[in-house]
mmCIF file of C-alpha atoms in Angstrom:
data_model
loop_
_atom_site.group_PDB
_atom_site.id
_atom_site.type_symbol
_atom_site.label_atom_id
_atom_site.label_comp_id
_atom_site.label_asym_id
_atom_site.label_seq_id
_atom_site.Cartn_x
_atom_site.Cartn_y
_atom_site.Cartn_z
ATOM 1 C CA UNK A 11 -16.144 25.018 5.090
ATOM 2 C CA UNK A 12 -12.899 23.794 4.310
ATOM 3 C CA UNK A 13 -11.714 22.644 7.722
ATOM 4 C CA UNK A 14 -15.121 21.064 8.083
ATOM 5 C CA UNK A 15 -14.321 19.003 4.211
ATOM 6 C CA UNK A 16 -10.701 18.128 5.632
ATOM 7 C CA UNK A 17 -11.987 16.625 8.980
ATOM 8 C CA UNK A 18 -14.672 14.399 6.974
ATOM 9 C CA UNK A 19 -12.097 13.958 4.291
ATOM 10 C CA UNK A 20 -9.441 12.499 7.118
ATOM 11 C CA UNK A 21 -11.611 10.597 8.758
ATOM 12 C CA UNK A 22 -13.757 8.729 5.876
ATOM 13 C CA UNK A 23 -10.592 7.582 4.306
ATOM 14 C CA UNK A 24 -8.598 6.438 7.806
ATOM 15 C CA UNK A 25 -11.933 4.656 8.236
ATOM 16 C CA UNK A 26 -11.975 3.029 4.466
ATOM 17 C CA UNK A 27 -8.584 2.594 4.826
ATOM 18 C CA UNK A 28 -8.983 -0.419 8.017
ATOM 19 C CA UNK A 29 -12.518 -0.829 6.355
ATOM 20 C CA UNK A 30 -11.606 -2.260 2.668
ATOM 21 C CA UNK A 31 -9.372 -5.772 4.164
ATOM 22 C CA UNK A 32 -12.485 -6.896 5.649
ATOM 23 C CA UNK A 33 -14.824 -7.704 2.510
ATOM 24 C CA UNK A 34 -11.341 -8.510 0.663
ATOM 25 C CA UNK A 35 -10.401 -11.602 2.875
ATOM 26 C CA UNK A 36 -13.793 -12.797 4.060
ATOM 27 C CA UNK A 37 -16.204 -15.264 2.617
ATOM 28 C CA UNK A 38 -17.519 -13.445 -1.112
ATOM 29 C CA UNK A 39 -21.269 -13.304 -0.561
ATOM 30 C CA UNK A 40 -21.450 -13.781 3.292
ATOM 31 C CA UNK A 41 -23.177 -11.190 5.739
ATOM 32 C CA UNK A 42 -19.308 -10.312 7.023
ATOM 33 C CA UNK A 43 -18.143 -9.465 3.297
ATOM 34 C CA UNK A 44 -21.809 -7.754 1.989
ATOM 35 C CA UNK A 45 -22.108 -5.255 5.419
ATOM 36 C CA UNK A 46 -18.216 -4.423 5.665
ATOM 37 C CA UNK A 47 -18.434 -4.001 1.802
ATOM 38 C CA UNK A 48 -21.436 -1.655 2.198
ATOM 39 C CA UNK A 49 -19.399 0.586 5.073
ATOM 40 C CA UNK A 50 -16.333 1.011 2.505
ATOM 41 C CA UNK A 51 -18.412 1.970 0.013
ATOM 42 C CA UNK A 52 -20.125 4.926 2.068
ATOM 43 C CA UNK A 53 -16.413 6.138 3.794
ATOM 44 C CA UNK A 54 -15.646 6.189 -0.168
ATOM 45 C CA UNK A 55 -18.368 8.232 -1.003
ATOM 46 C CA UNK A 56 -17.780 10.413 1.523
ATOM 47 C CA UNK A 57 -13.919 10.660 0.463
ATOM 48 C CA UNK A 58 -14.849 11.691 -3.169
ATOM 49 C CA UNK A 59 -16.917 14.336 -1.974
ATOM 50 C CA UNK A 60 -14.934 15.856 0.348
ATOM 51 C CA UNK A 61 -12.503 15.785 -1.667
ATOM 52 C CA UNK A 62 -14.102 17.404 -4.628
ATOM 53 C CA UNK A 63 -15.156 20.013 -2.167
ATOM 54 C CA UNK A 64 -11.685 20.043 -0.928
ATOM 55 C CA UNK A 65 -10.329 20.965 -4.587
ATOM 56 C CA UNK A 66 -13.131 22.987 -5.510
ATOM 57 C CA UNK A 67 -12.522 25.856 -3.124
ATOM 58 C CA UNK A 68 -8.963 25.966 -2.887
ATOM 59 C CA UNK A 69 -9.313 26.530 -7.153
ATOM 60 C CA UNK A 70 -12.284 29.033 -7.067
ATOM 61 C CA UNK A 71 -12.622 30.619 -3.464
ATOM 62 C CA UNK A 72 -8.812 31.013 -2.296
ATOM 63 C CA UNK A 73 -7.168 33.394 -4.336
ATOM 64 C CA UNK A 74 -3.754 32.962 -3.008
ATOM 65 C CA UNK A 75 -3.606 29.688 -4.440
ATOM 66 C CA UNK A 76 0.155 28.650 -5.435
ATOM 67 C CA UNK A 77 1.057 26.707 -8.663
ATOM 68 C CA UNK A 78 1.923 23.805 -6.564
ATOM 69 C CA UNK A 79 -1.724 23.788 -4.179
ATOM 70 C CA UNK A 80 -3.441 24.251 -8.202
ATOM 71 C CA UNK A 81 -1.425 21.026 -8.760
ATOM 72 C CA UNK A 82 -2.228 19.388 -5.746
ATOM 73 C CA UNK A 83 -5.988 20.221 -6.287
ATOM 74 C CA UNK A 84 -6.235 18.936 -9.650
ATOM 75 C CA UNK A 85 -4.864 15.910 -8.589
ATOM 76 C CA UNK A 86 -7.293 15.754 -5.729
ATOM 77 C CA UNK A 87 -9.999 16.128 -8.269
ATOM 78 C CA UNK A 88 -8.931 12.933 -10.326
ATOM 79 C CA UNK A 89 -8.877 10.832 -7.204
ATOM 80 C CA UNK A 90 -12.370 11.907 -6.132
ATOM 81 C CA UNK A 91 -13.507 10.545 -9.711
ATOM 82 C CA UNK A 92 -11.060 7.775 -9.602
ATOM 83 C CA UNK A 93 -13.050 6.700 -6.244
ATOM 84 C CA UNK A 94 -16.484 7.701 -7.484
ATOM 85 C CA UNK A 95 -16.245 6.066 -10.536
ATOM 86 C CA UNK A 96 -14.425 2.560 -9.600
ATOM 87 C CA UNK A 97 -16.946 2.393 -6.358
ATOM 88 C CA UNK A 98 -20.088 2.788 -8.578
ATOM 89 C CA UNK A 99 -18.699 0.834 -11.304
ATOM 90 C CA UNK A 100 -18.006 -2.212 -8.685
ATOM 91 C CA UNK A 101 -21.357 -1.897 -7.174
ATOM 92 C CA UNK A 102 -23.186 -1.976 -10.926
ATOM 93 C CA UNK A 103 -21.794 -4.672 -12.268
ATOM 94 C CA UNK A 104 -23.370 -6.694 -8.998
ATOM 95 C CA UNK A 105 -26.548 -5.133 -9.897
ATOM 96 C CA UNK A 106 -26.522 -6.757 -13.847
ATOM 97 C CA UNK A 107 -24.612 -9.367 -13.189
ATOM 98 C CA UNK A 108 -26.836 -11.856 -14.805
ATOM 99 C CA UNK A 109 -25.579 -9.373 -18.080
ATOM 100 C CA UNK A 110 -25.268 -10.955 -21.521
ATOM 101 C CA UNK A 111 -25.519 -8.980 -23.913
ATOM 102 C CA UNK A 112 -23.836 -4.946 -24.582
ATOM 103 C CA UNK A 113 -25.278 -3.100 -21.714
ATOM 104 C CA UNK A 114 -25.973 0.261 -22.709
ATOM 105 C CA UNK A 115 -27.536 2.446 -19.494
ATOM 106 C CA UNK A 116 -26.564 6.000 -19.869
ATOM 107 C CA UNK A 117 -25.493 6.523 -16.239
ATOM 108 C CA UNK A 118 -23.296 3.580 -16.739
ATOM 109 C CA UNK A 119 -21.242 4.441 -19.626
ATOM 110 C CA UNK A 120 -20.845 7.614 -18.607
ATOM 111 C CA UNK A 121 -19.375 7.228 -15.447
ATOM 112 C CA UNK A 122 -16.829 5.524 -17.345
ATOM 113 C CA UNK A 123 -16.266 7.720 -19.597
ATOM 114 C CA UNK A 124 -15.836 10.589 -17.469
ATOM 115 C CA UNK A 125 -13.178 8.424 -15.928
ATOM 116 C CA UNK A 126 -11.508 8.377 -19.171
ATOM 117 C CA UNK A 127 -12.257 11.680 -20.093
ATOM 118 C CA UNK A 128 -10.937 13.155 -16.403
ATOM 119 C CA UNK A 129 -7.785 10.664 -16.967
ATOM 120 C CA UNK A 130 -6.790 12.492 -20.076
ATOM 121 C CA UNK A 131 -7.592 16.307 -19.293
ATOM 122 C CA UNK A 132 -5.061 15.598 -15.566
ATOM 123 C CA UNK A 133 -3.221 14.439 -17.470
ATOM 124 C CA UNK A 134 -3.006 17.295 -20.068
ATOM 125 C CA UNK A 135 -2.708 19.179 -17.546
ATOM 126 C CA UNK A 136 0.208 17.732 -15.985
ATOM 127 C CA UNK A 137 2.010 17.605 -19.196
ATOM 128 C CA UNK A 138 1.530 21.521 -19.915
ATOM 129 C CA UNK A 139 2.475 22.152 -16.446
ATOM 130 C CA UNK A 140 5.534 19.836 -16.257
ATOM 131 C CA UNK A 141 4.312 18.210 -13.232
ATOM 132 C CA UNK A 142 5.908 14.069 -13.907
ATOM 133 C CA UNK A 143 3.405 12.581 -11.289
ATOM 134 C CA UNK A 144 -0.114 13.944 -12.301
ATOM 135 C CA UNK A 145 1.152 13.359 -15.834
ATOM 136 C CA UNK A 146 1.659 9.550 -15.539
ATOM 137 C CA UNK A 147 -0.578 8.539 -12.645
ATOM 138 C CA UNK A 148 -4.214 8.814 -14.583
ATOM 139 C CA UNK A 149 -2.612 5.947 -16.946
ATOM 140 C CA UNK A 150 -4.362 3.900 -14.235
ATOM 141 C CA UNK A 151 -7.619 5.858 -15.117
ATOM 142 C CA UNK A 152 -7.305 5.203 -19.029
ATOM 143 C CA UNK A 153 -6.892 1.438 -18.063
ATOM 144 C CA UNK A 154 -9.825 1.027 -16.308
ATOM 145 C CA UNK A 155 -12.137 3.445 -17.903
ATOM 146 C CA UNK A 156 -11.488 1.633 -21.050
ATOM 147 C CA UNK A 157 -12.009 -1.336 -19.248
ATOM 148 C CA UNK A 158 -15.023 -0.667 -18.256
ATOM 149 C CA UNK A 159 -16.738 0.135 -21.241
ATOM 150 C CA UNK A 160 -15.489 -2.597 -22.779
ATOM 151 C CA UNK A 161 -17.201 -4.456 -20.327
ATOM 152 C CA UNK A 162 -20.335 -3.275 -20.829
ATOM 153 C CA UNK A 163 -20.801 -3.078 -24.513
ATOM 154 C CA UNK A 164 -19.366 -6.550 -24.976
ATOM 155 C CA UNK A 165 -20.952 -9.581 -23.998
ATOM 156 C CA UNK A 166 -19.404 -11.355 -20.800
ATOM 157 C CA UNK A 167 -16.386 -13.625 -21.337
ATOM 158 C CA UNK A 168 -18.388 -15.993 -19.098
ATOM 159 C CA UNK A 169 -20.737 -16.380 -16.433
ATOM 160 C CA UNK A 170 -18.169 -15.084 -13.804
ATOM 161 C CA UNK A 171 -17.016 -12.483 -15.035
ATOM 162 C CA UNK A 172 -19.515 -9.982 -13.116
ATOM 163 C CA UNK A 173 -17.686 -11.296 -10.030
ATOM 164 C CA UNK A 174 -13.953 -10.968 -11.030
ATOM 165 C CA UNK A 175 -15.027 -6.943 -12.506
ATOM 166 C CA UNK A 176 -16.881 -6.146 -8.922
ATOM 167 C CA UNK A 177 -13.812 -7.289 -7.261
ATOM 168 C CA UNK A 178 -11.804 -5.129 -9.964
ATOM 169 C CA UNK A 179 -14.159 -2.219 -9.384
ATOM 170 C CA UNK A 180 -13.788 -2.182 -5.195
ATOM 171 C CA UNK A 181 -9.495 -2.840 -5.665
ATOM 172 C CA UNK A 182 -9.421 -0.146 -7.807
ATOM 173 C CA UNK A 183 -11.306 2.445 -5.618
ATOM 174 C CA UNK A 184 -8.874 1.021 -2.727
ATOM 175 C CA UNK A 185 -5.782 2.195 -5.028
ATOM 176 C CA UNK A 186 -7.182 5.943 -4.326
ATOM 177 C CA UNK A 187 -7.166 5.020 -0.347
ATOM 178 C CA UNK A 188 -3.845 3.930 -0.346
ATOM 179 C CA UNK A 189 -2.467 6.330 -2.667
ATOM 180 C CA UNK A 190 -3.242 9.151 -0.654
ATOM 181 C CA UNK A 191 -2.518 7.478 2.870
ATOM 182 C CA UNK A 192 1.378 6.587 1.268
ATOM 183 C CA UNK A 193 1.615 9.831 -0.512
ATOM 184 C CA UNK A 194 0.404 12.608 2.118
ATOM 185 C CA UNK A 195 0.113 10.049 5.592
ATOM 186 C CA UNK A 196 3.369 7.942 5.491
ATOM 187 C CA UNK A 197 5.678 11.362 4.472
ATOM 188 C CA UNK A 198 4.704 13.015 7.775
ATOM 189 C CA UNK A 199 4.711 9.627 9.674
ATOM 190 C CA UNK A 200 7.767 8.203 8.406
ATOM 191 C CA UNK A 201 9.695 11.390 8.028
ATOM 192 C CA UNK A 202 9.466 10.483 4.297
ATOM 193 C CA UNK A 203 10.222 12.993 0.748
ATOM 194 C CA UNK A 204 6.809 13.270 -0.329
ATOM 195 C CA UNK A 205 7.888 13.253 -3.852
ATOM 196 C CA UNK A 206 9.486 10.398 -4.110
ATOM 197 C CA UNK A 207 8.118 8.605 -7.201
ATOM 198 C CA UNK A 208 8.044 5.125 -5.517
ATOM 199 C CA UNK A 209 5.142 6.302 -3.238
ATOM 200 C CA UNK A 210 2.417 7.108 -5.792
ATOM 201 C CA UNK A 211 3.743 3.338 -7.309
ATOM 202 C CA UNK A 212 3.165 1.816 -4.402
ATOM 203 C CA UNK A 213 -0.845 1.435 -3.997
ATOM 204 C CA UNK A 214 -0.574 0.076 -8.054
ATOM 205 C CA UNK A 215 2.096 -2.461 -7.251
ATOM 206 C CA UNK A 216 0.133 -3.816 -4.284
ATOM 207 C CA UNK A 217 -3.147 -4.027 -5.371
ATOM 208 C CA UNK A 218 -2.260 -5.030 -9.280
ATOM 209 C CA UNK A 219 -0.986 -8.609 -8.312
ATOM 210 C CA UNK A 220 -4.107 -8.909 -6.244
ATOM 211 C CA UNK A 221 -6.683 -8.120 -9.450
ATOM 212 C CA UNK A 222 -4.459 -10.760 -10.631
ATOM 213 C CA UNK A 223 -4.835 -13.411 -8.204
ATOM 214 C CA UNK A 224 -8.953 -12.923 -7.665
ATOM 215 C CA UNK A 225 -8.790 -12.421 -11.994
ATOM 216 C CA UNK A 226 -7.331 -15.979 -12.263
ATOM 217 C CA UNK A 227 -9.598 -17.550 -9.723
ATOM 218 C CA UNK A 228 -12.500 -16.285 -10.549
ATOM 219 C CA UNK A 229 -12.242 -17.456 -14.138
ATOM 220 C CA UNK A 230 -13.376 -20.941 -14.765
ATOM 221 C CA UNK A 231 -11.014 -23.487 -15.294
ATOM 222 C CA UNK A 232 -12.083 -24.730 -18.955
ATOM 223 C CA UNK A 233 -11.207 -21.267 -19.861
ATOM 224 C CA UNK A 234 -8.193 -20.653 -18.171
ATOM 225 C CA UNK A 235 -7.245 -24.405 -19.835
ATOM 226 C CA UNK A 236 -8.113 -23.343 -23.423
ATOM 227 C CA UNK A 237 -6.767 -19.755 -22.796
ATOM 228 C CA UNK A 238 -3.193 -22.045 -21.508
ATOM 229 C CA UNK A 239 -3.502 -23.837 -24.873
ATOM 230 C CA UNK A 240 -3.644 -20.954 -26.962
ATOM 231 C CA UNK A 241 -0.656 -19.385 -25.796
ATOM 232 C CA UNK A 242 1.519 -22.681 -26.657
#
């Protein structure tokens, strides 16, 4: 089964890879942005699961598994969540938009919190192992598991904000994408050292100025004036 998991692993994320600048630079709401948007999700979906699958039976069904392929594994298994998670989250928030009040569904917070939780056991892991990049890279996962819950068991900032945290949701998931095309894709095109730290940076410092950009313009101007005033 696993050269089956790699193949659909491969190809899903190659495909979400082209798929995810489509819905990100065309018209929020239109048929272009809502069908291409749809068709990332579902390569995503299939990426977490092959990718769980992936980890799964390299830890429990290979028994010459090295330190380093454990590693490797473990981290596979945080960016499976890390897509799960960030995907659902994006496409929940579009569901209660019109949300108001704390938002307590139990499938909700949970996937959340298992974002959080899986952000702190890698990284536990990585600590007790001594391995500096699966230590330091589920930071991104306490950010926006927290996030997320504090999202729903708050009230909304204002009546946008559903739209700036599904557009937080879908960059986040694309972080995973991008992470693992610069990390294991780029190395063997480029002729690159897989460890260097820079690459599992990259995907972050790309995609964090863009939550900023669609953050700021999403949020109505009133606020952004008073939030301005505040800060003086």
């Amino acid at each position: 089964m696993f050269p089956f998991f790699l193949f659909l692993h491969i190809a899903a994320g190659f495909s979400a890879l082209l798929l995810l600048w489509i819905p990100l630079f065309t018209k929020k709401g239109g048929k272009v942005h809502n069908r291409f948007g749809w068709l990332f999700v579902i390569a995503m979906t299939i990426v977490s699961v092959s990718a769980a699958s992936l980890a799964i039976i390299r830890i429990f069904f290979q028994p010459d598994t090295s330190p380093e392929r454990m590693a490797f594994s473990t981290f596979l298994l945080f960016i499976s969540l890390l897509s799960a998670t960030t995907a659902y989250y994006g496409i929940r928030v579009l569901r209660f938009k019109k949300k108001e009040a704390v938002h307590r569904h139990p499938l909700d917070l949970a996937a959340s919190f298992s974002l959080l939780f899986g952000a702190v056991c890698c990284m536990t892991y990585g600590f007790a192992i001594g391995n500096g990049l699966i230590s330091y890279f589920p930071i991104i996962g306490l950010f926006l598991g927290g996030s997320q819950l504090a999202y729903w068991l708050r009230p909304m900032r204002h009546k946008r904000s559903w739209i700036i945290e599904h557009l937080v949701g879908m960059l986040s998931c694309s972080i995973s994408t991008i992470t693992a095309f610069t990390v294991f894709g780029a190395p063997r095109l480029l002729n690159l050292d897989q460890g260097n730290f820079l690459l599992w940076l990259l995907p972050t410092m790309i995609f964090t100025p863009l939550i900023a950009y669609f953050t700021r313009k999403y949020t109505p101007m009133k606020k952004k004036t008073l939030d301005k005033a505040a800060s003086l």
